[in-house]
Short mmCIF file of C-alpha atoms and ligand atoms in Angstrom, two decimals:
data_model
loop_
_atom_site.label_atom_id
_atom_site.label_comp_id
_atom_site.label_asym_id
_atom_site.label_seq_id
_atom_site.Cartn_x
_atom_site.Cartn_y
_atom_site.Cartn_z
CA UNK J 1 -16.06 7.86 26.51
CA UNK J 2 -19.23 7.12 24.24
CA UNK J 3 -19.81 4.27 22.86
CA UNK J 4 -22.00 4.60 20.15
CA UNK J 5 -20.93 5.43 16.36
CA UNK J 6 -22.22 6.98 13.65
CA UNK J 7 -22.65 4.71 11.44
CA UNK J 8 -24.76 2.47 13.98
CA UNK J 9 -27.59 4.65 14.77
CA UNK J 10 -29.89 3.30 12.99
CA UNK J 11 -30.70 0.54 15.67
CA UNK J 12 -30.81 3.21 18.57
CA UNK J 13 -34.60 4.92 17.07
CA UNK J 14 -36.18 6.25 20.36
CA UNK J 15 -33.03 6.31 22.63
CA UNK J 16 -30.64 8.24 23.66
CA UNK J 17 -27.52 8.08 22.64
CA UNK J 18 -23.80 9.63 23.12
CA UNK J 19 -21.48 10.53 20.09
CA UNK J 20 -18.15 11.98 19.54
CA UNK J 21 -15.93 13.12 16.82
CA UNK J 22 -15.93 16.30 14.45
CA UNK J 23 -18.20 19.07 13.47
CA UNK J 24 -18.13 18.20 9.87
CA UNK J 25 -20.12 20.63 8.76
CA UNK J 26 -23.08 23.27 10.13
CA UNK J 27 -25.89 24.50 8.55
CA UNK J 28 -28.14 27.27 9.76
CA UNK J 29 -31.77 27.40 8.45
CA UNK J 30 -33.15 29.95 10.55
CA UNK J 31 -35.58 28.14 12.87
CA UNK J 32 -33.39 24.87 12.98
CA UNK J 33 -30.32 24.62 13.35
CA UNK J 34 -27.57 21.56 11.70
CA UNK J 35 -24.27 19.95 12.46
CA UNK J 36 -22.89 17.00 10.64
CA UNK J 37 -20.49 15.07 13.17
CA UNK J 38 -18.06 13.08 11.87
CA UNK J 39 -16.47 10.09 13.68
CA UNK J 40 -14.10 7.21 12.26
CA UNK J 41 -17.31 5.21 10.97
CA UNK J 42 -19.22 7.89 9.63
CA UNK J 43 -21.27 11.45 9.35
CA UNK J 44 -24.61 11.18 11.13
CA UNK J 45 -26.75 14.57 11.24
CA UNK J 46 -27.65 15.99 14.73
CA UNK J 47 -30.21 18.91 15.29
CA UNK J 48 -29.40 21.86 17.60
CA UNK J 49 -30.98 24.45 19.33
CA UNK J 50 -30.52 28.29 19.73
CA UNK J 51 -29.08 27.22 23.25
CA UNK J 52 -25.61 25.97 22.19
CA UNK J 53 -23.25 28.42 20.33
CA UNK J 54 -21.49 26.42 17.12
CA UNK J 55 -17.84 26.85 16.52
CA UNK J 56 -15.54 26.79 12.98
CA UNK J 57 -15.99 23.52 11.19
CA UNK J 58 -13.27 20.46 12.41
CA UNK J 59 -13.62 21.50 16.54
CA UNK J 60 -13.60 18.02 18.38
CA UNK J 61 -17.02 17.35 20.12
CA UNK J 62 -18.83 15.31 21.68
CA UNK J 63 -23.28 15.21 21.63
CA UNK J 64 -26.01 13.53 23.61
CA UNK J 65 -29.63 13.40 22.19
CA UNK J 66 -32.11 11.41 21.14
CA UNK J 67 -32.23 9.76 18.09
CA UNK J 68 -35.15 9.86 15.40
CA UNK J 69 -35.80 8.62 12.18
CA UNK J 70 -36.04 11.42 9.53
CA UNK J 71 -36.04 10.25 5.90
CA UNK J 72 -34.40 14.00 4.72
CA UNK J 73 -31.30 13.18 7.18
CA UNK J 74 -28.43 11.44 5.55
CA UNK J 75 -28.54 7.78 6.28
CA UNK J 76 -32.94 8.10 6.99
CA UNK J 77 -31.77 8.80 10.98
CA UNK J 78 -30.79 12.22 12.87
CA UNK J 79 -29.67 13.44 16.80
CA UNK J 80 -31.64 15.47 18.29
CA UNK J 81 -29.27 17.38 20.74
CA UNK J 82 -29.83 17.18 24.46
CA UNK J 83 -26.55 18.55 25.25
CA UNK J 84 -23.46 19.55 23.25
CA UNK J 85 -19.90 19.67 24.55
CA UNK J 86 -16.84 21.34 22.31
CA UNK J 87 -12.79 19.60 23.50
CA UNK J 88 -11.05 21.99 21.28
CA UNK J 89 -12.59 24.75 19.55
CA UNK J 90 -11.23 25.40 15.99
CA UNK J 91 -9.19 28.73 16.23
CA UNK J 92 -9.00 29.18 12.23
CA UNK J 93 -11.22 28.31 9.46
CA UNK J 94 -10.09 24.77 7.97
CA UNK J 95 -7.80 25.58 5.15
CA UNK J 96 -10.16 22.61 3.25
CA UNK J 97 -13.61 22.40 3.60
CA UNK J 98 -13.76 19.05 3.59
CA UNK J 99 -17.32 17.77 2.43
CA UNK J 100 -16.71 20.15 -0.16
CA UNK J 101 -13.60 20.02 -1.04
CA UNK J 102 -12.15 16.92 -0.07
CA UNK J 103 -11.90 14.84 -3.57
CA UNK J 104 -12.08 17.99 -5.33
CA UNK J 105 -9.23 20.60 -4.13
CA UNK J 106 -5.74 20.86 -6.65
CA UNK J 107 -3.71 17.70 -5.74
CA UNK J 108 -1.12 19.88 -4.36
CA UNK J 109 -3.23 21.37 -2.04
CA UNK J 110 -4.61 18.26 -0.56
CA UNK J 111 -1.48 17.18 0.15
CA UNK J 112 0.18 20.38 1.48
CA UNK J 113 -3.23 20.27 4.18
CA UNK J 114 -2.98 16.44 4.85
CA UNK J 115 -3.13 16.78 8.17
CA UNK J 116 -6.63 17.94 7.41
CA UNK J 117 -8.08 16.66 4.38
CA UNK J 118 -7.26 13.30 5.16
CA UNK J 119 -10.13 13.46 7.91
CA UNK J 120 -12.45 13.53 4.61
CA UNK J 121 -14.13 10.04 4.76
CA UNK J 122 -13.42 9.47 1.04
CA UNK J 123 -9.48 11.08 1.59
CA UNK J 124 -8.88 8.25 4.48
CA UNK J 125 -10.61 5.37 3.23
CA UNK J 126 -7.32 4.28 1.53
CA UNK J 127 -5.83 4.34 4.29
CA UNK J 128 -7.98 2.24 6.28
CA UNK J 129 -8.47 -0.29 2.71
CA UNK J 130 -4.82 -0.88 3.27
CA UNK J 131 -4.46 -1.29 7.11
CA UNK J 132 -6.91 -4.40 6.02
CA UNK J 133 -4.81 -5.34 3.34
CA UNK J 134 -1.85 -5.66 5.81
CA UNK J 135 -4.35 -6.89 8.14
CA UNK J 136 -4.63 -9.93 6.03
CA UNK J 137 -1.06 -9.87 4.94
CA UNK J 138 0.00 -10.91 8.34
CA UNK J 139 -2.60 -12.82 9.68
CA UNK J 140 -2.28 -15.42 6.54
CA UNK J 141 1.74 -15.28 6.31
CA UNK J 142 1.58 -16.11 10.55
CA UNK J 143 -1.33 -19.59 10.04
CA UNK J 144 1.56 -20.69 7.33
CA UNK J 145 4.20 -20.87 9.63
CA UNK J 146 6.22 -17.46 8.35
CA UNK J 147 7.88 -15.02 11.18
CA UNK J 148 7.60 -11.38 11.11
CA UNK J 149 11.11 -9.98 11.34
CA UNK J 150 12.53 -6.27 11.75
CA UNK J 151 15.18 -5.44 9.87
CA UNK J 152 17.69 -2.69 9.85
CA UNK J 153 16.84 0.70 7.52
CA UNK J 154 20.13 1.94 8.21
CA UNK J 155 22.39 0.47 6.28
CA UNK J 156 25.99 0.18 4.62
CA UNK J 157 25.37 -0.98 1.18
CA UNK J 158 22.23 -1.13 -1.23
CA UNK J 159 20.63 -4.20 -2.16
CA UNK J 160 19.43 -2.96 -5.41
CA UNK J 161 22.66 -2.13 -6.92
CA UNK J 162 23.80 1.77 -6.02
CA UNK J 163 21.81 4.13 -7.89
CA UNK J 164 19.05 5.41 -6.09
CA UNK J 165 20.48 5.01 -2.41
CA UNK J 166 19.45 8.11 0.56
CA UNK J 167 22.88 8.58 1.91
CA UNK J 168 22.91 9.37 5.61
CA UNK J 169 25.90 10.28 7.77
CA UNK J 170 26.52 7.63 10.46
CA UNK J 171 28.97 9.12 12.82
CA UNK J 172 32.32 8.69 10.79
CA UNK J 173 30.89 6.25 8.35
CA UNK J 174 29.14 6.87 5.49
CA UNK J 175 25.44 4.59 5.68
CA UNK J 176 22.10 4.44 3.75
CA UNK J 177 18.90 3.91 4.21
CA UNK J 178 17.52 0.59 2.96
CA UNK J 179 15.89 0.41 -0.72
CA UNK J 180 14.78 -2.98 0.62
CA UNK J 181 14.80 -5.74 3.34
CA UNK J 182 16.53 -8.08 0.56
CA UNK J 183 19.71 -9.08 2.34
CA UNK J 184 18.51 -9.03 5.57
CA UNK J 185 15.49 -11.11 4.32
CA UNK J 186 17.31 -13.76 2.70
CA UNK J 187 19.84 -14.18 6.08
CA UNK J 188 16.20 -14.75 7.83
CA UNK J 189 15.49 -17.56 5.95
CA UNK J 190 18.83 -19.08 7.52
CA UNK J 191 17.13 -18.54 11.11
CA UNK J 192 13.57 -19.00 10.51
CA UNK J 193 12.80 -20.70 6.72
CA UNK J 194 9.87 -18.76 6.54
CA UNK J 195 9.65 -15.15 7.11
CA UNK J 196 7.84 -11.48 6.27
CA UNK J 197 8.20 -7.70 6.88
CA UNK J 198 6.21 -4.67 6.89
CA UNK J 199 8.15 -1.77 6.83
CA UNK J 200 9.49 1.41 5.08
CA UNK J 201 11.72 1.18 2.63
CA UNK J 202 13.29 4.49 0.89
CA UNK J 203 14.66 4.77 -3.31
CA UNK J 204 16.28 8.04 -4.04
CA UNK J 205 14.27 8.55 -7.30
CA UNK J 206 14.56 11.64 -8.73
CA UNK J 207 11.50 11.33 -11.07
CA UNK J 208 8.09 12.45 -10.33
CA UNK J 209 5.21 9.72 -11.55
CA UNK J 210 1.85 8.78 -10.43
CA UNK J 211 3.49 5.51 -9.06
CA UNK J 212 6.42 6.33 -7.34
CA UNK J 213 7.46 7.43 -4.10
CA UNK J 214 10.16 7.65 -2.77
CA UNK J 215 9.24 5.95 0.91
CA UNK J 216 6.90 3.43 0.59
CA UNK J 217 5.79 0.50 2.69
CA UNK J 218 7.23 -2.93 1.39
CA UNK J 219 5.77 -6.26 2.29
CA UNK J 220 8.20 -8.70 1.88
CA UNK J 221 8.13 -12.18 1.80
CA UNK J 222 11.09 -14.61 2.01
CA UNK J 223 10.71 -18.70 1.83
CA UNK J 224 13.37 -21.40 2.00
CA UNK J 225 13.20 -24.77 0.13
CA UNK J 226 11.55 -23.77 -2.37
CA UNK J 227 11.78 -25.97 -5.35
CA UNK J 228 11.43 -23.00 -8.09
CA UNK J 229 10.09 -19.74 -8.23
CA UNK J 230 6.69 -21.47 -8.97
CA UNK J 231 6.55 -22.65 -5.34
CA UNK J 232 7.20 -18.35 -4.55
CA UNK J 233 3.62 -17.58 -7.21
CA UNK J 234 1.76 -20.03 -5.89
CA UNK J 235 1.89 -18.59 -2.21
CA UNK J 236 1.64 -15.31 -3.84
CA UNK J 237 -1.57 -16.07 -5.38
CA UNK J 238 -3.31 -17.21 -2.08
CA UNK J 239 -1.76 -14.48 0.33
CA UNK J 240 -3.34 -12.23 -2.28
CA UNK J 241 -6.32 -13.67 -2.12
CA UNK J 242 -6.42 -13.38 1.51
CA UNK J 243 -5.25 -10.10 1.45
CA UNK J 244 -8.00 -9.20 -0.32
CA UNK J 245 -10.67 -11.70 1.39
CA UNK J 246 -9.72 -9.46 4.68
CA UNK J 247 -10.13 -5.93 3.17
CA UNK J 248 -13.45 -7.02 1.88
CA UNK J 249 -14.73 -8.18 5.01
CA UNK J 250 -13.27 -5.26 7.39
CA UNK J 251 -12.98 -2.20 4.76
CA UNK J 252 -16.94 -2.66 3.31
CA UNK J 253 -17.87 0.83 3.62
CA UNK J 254 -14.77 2.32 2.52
CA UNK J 255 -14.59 -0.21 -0.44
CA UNK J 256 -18.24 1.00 -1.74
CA UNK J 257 -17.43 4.54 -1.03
CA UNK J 258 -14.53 4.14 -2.95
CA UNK J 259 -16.35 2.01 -5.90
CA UNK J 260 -13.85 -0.63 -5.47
CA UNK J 261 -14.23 -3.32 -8.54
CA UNK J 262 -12.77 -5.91 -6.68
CA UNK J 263 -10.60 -7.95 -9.14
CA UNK J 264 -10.48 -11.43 -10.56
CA UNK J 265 -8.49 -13.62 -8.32
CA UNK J 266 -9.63 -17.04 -9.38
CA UNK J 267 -6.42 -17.31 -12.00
CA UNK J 268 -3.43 -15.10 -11.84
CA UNK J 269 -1.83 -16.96 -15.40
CA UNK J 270 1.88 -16.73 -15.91
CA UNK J 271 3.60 -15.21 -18.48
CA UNK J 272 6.96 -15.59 -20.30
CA UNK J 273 9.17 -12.37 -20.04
CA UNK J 274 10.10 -13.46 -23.94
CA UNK J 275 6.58 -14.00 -24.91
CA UNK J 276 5.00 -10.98 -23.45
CA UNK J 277 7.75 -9.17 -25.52
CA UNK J 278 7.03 -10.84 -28.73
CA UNK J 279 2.74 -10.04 -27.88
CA UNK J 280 4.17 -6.21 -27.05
CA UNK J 281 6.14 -5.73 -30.68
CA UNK J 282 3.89 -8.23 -32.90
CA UNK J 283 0.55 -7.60 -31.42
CA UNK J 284 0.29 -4.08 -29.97
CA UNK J 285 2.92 -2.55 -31.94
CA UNK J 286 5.19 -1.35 -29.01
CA UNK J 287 8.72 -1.16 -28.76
CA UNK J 288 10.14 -2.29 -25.29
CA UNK J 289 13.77 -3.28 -23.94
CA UNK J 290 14.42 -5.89 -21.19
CA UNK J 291 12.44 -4.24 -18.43
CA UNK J 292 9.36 -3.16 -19.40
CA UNK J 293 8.62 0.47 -19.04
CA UNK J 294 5.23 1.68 -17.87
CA UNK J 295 3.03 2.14 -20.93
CA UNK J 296 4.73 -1.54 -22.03
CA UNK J 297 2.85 -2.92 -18.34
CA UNK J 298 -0.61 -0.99 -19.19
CA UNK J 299 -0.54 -2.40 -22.34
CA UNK J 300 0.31 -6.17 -21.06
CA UNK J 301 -2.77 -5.41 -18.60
CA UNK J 302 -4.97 -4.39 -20.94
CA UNK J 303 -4.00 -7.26 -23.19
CA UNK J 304 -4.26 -9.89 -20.23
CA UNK J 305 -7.73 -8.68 -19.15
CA UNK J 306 -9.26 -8.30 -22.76
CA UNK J 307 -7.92 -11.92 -23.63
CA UNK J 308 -8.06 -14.24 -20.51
CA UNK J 309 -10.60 -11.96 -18.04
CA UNK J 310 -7.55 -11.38 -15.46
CA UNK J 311 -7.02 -8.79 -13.43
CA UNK J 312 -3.09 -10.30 -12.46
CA UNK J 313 -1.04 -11.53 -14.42
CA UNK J 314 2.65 -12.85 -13.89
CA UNK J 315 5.71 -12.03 -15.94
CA UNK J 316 7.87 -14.68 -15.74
CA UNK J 317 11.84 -15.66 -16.37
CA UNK J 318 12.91 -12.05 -16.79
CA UNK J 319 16.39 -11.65 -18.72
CA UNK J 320 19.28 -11.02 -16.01
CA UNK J 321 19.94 -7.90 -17.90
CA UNK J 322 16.88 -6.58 -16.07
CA UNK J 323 17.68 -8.46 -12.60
CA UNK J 324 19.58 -7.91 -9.08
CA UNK J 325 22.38 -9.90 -8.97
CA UNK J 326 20.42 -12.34 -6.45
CA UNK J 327 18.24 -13.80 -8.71
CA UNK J 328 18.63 -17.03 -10.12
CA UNK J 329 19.97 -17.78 -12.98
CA UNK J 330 18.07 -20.05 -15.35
CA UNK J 331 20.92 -20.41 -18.70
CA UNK J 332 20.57 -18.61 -21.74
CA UNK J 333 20.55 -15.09 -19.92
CA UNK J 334 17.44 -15.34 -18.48
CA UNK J 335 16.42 -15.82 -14.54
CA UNK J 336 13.69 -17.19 -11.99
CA UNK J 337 12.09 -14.04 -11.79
CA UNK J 338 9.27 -12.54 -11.87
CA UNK J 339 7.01 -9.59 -11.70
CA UNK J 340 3.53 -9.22 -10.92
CA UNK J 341 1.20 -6.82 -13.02
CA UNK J 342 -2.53 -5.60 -11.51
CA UNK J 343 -4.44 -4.08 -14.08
CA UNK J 344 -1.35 -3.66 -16.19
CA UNK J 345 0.55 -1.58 -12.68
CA UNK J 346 4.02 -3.84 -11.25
CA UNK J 347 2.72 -4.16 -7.67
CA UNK J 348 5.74 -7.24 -7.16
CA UNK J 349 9.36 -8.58 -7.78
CA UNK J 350 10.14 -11.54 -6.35
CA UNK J 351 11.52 -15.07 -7.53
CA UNK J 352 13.88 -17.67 -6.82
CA UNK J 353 17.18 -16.35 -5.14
CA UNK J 354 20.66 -17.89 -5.79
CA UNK J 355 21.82 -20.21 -2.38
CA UNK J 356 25.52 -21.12 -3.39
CA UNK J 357 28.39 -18.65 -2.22
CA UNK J 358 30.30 -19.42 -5.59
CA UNK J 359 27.46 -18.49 -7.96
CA UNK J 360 26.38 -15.29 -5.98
CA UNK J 361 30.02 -14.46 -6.39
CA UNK J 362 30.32 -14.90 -10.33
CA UNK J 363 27.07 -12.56 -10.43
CA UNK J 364 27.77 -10.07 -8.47
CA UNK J 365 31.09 -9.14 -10.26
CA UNK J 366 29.42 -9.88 -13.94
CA UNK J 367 26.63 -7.18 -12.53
CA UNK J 368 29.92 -5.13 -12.16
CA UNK J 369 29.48 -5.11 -8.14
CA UNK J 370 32.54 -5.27 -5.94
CA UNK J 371 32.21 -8.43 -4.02
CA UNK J 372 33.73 -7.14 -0.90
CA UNK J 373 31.31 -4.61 -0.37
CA UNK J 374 29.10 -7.16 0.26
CA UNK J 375 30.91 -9.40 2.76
CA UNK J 376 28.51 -9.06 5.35
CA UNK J 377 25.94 -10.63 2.90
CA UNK J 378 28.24 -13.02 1.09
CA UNK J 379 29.20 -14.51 4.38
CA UNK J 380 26.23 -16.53 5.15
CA UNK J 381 25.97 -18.25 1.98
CA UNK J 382 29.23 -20.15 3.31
CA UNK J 383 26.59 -21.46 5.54
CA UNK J 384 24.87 -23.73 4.01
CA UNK J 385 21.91 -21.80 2.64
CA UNK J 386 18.68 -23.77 1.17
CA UNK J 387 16.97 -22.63 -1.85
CA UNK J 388 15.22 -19.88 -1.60
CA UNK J 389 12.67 -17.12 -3.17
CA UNK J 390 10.57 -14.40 -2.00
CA UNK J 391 9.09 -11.20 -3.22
CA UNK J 392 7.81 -7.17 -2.21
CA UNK J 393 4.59 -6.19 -2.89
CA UNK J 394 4.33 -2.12 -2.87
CA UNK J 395 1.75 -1.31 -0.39
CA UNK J 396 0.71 1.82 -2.01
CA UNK J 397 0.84 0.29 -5.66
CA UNK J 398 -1.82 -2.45 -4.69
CA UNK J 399 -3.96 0.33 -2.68
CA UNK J 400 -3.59 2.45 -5.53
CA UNK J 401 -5.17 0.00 -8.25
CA UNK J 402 -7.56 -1.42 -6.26
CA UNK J 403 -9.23 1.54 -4.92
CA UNK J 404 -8.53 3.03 -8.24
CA UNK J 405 -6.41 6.23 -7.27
CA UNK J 406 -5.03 8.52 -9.85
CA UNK J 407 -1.65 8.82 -7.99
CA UNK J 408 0.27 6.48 -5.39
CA UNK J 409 0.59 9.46 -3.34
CA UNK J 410 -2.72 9.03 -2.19
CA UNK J 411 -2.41 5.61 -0.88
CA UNK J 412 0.31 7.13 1.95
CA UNK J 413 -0.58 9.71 5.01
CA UNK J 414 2.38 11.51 4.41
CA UNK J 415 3.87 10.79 1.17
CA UNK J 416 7.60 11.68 0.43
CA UNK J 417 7.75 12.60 -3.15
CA UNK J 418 10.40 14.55 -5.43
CA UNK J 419 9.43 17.81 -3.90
CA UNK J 420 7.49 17.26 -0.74
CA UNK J 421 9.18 16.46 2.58
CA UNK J 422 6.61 18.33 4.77
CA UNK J 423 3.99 18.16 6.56
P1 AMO P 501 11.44 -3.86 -6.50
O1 AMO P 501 12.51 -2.86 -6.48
O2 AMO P 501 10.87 -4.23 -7.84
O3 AMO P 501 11.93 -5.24 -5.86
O4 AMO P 501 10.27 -3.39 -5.56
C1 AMO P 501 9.21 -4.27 -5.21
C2 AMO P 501 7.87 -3.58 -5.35
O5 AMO P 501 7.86 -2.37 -4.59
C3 AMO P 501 7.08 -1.40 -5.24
N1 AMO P 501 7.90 -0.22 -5.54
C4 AMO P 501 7.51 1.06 -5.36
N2 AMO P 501 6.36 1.57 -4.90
C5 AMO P 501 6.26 2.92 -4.81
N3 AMO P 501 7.27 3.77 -5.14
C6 AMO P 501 8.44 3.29 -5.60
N4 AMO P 501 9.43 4.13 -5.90
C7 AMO P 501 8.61 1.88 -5.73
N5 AMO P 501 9.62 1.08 -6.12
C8 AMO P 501 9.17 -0.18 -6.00
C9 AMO P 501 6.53 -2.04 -6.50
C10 AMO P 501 7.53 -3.13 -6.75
O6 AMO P 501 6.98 -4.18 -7.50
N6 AMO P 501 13.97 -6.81 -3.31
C11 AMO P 501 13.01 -6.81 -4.40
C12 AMO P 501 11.81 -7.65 -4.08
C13 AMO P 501 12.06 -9.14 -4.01
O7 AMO P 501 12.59 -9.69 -4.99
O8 AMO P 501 11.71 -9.75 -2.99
C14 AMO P 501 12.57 -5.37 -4.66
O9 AMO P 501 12.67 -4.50 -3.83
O10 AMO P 501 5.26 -2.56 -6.19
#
């Protein structure tokens, strides 16, 4: 195995070095010969001679040479091959040219050749922006005293309410597959106060936006004694800022190749569901209903960040028109939830949940739910629950806005959309 990458030759001038990855690219200029080789740090440039025959673009390789500075190389340093060694030869030309084409190819056809043009350096560095996102998702959630928990995605009953539920046959039963942790969460909080997830979670949506999928990855967050949903923001606001604090500090290169802006996370202000309607209709002339639809969240956004300099900003005490039947009711319709905006984009639900059997009951059948499909749920809370609250940031959602992607689907490997199952 070689040990050196890429991105680190620089400090190997004079010596000789050993590199694998990808032929990224070749260039022939007669009398000298070129191959990019791309590894997971990097491209560096490496010059060949007439000895060693090139394949097709994307063969697996490794080099040995010696490097030297050359200001005309990419990066000021190149490889000059002492020997060259292809694993797997390429047997077709790449259906993507990827330093050409990798940003620039039709949408559809970067995702119908994913397994491909997500080796582009610019295509993957999502992908590696969010690994340190959950990176620092877990490693601040674990110093607080939270557990990671795995929860079931098969499942007998939504948590959501019924509408956008994958049904999936379970030998004779009819099952689903979970639109969140939520229930499962909340029963946590019984074992462990203090718990998290990172996993898929699946909504049967049948329409086709630029932030929805229809598997995503959900990192939820569930806390017991909680005095209000304030409590819930509050670690909100400093997991995000770890969260962020990690993908800074591990994703650099993929953050400036991306142009990340990283965003304002000294205040994250809160909100009142009732006022953000009245700034909606009085000052920006929209209409909106009890949840707020997507141009109603841009707008909020773009309000937020032209008036207070915030990137977040937190919706608070949302009507229970527009809530699960968990959330806690606050009198006069509305509830202890909220919803998180980032640069006008809902990357979180959460707030307080209810803890006592009797009220969960009374909501569930005013939300027009049939208590005893929920048994299994309902039973715990004769258990002495403790106030509670949580919420689920979307993965994708927060990759999305931060590295400033024009679709979610580009924040997943292999996103599952309306129309696209494969590869
Ligand atoms: P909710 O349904 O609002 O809440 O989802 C939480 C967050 O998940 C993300 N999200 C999505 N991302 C991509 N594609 C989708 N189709 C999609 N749907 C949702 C969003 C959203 O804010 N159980 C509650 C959470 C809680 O209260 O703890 C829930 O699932 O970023």
């Amino acid at each position: 195995m070689c040990r050196v990458l890429a991105r680190e030759i620089s400090s190997h001038v004079g010596k000789a070095v050993c590199l694998e990855g990808f032929l990224h690219w070749k260039r022939d200029l007669g009398g000298i010969r070129f191959v990019l080789l791309r590894d997971r740090s990097g491209v560096v440039q490496v010059v060949v001679d007439r000895r060693f025959e090139l394949p097709l673009a994307e063969s697996s390789m490794r080099v040995v040479g010696r490097v030297v500075e050359n200001p005309k190389a990419p990066g000021g340093y190149e490889v000059v091959a002492e020997d060259l060694e292809f694993y797997a030869k390429a047997v077709e030309p790449s259906p993507i040219e990827i330093p050409k084409e990798e940003w620039r190819a039709s949408p559809e056809t970067l995702l119908e050749y994913r397994y491909v043009s997500l080796r582009g350096e610019k295509a993957r560095a999502p992908l590696k922006l969010q690994a340190a996102l959950v990176r620092g998702f877990r490693s601040y959630l674990d110093a607080q005293g939270f557990t990671e928990i795995f929860t079931p995605k098969i499942v007998s009953a939504g948590a959501e309410g019924g509408s956008n539920l994958f049904g999936v046959d379970y030998f004779e039963h009819r099952a689903y597959l979970a639109q969140s942790p939520q229930l499962y969460k909340q029963i946590m909080v019984g074992v462990f106060e203090r718990v998290y997830e990172v996993a898929p979670v699946f909504r049967a949506e049948q329409h086709a936006t630029s932030r929805h999928l229809n598997e995503y990855l959900s990192l939820d967050v569930e806390m017991g004694f909680i005095r209000s949903e304030e409590d819930v923001m509050a670690l909100e606001e400093e997991l995000l800022r770890a969260m962020l604090e990690e993908a800074r500090r591990s994703a650099e290169f993929e953050a400036r190749l991306l142009e990340v802006e990283w965003p304002n996370t000294q205040e994250m202000p809160r909100l009142e569901h009732k006022e953000a309607r009245r700034i909606l209709r009085e000052e920006l002339g929209l209409a909106v209903g009890a949840d707020l639809n997507e141009e109603a969240e841009r707008a909020l956004g773009a309000w937020a960040k032209e008036r207070w300099g915030v990137d977040f900003l937190f919706v608070t005490k949302y009507p229970e028109a527009a809530r699960p039947f968990y959330a806690y009711p606050e009198g006069d319709g509305l509830t202890r939830g909220f919803d998180l905006l980032f640069r006008g984009l809902e990357i979180t639900s959460g707030g307080q949940r209810i803890h006592q059997h009797e009220v969960l009951v009374e909501q569930l059948r005013k939300k027009g739910h049939d208590p005893a499909q929920f048994a299994g749920y309902l039973e715990v809370f004769k258990y002495g629950m403790p106030p509670h609250g949580g919420f689920a940031i979307g993965a994708e959602r927060l990759t999305q806005r931060l590295a400033g992607l024009p679709n979610v689907r580009y924040a997943r490997a292999f996103p599952r959309d309306r129309h696209r199952l494969t590869p």
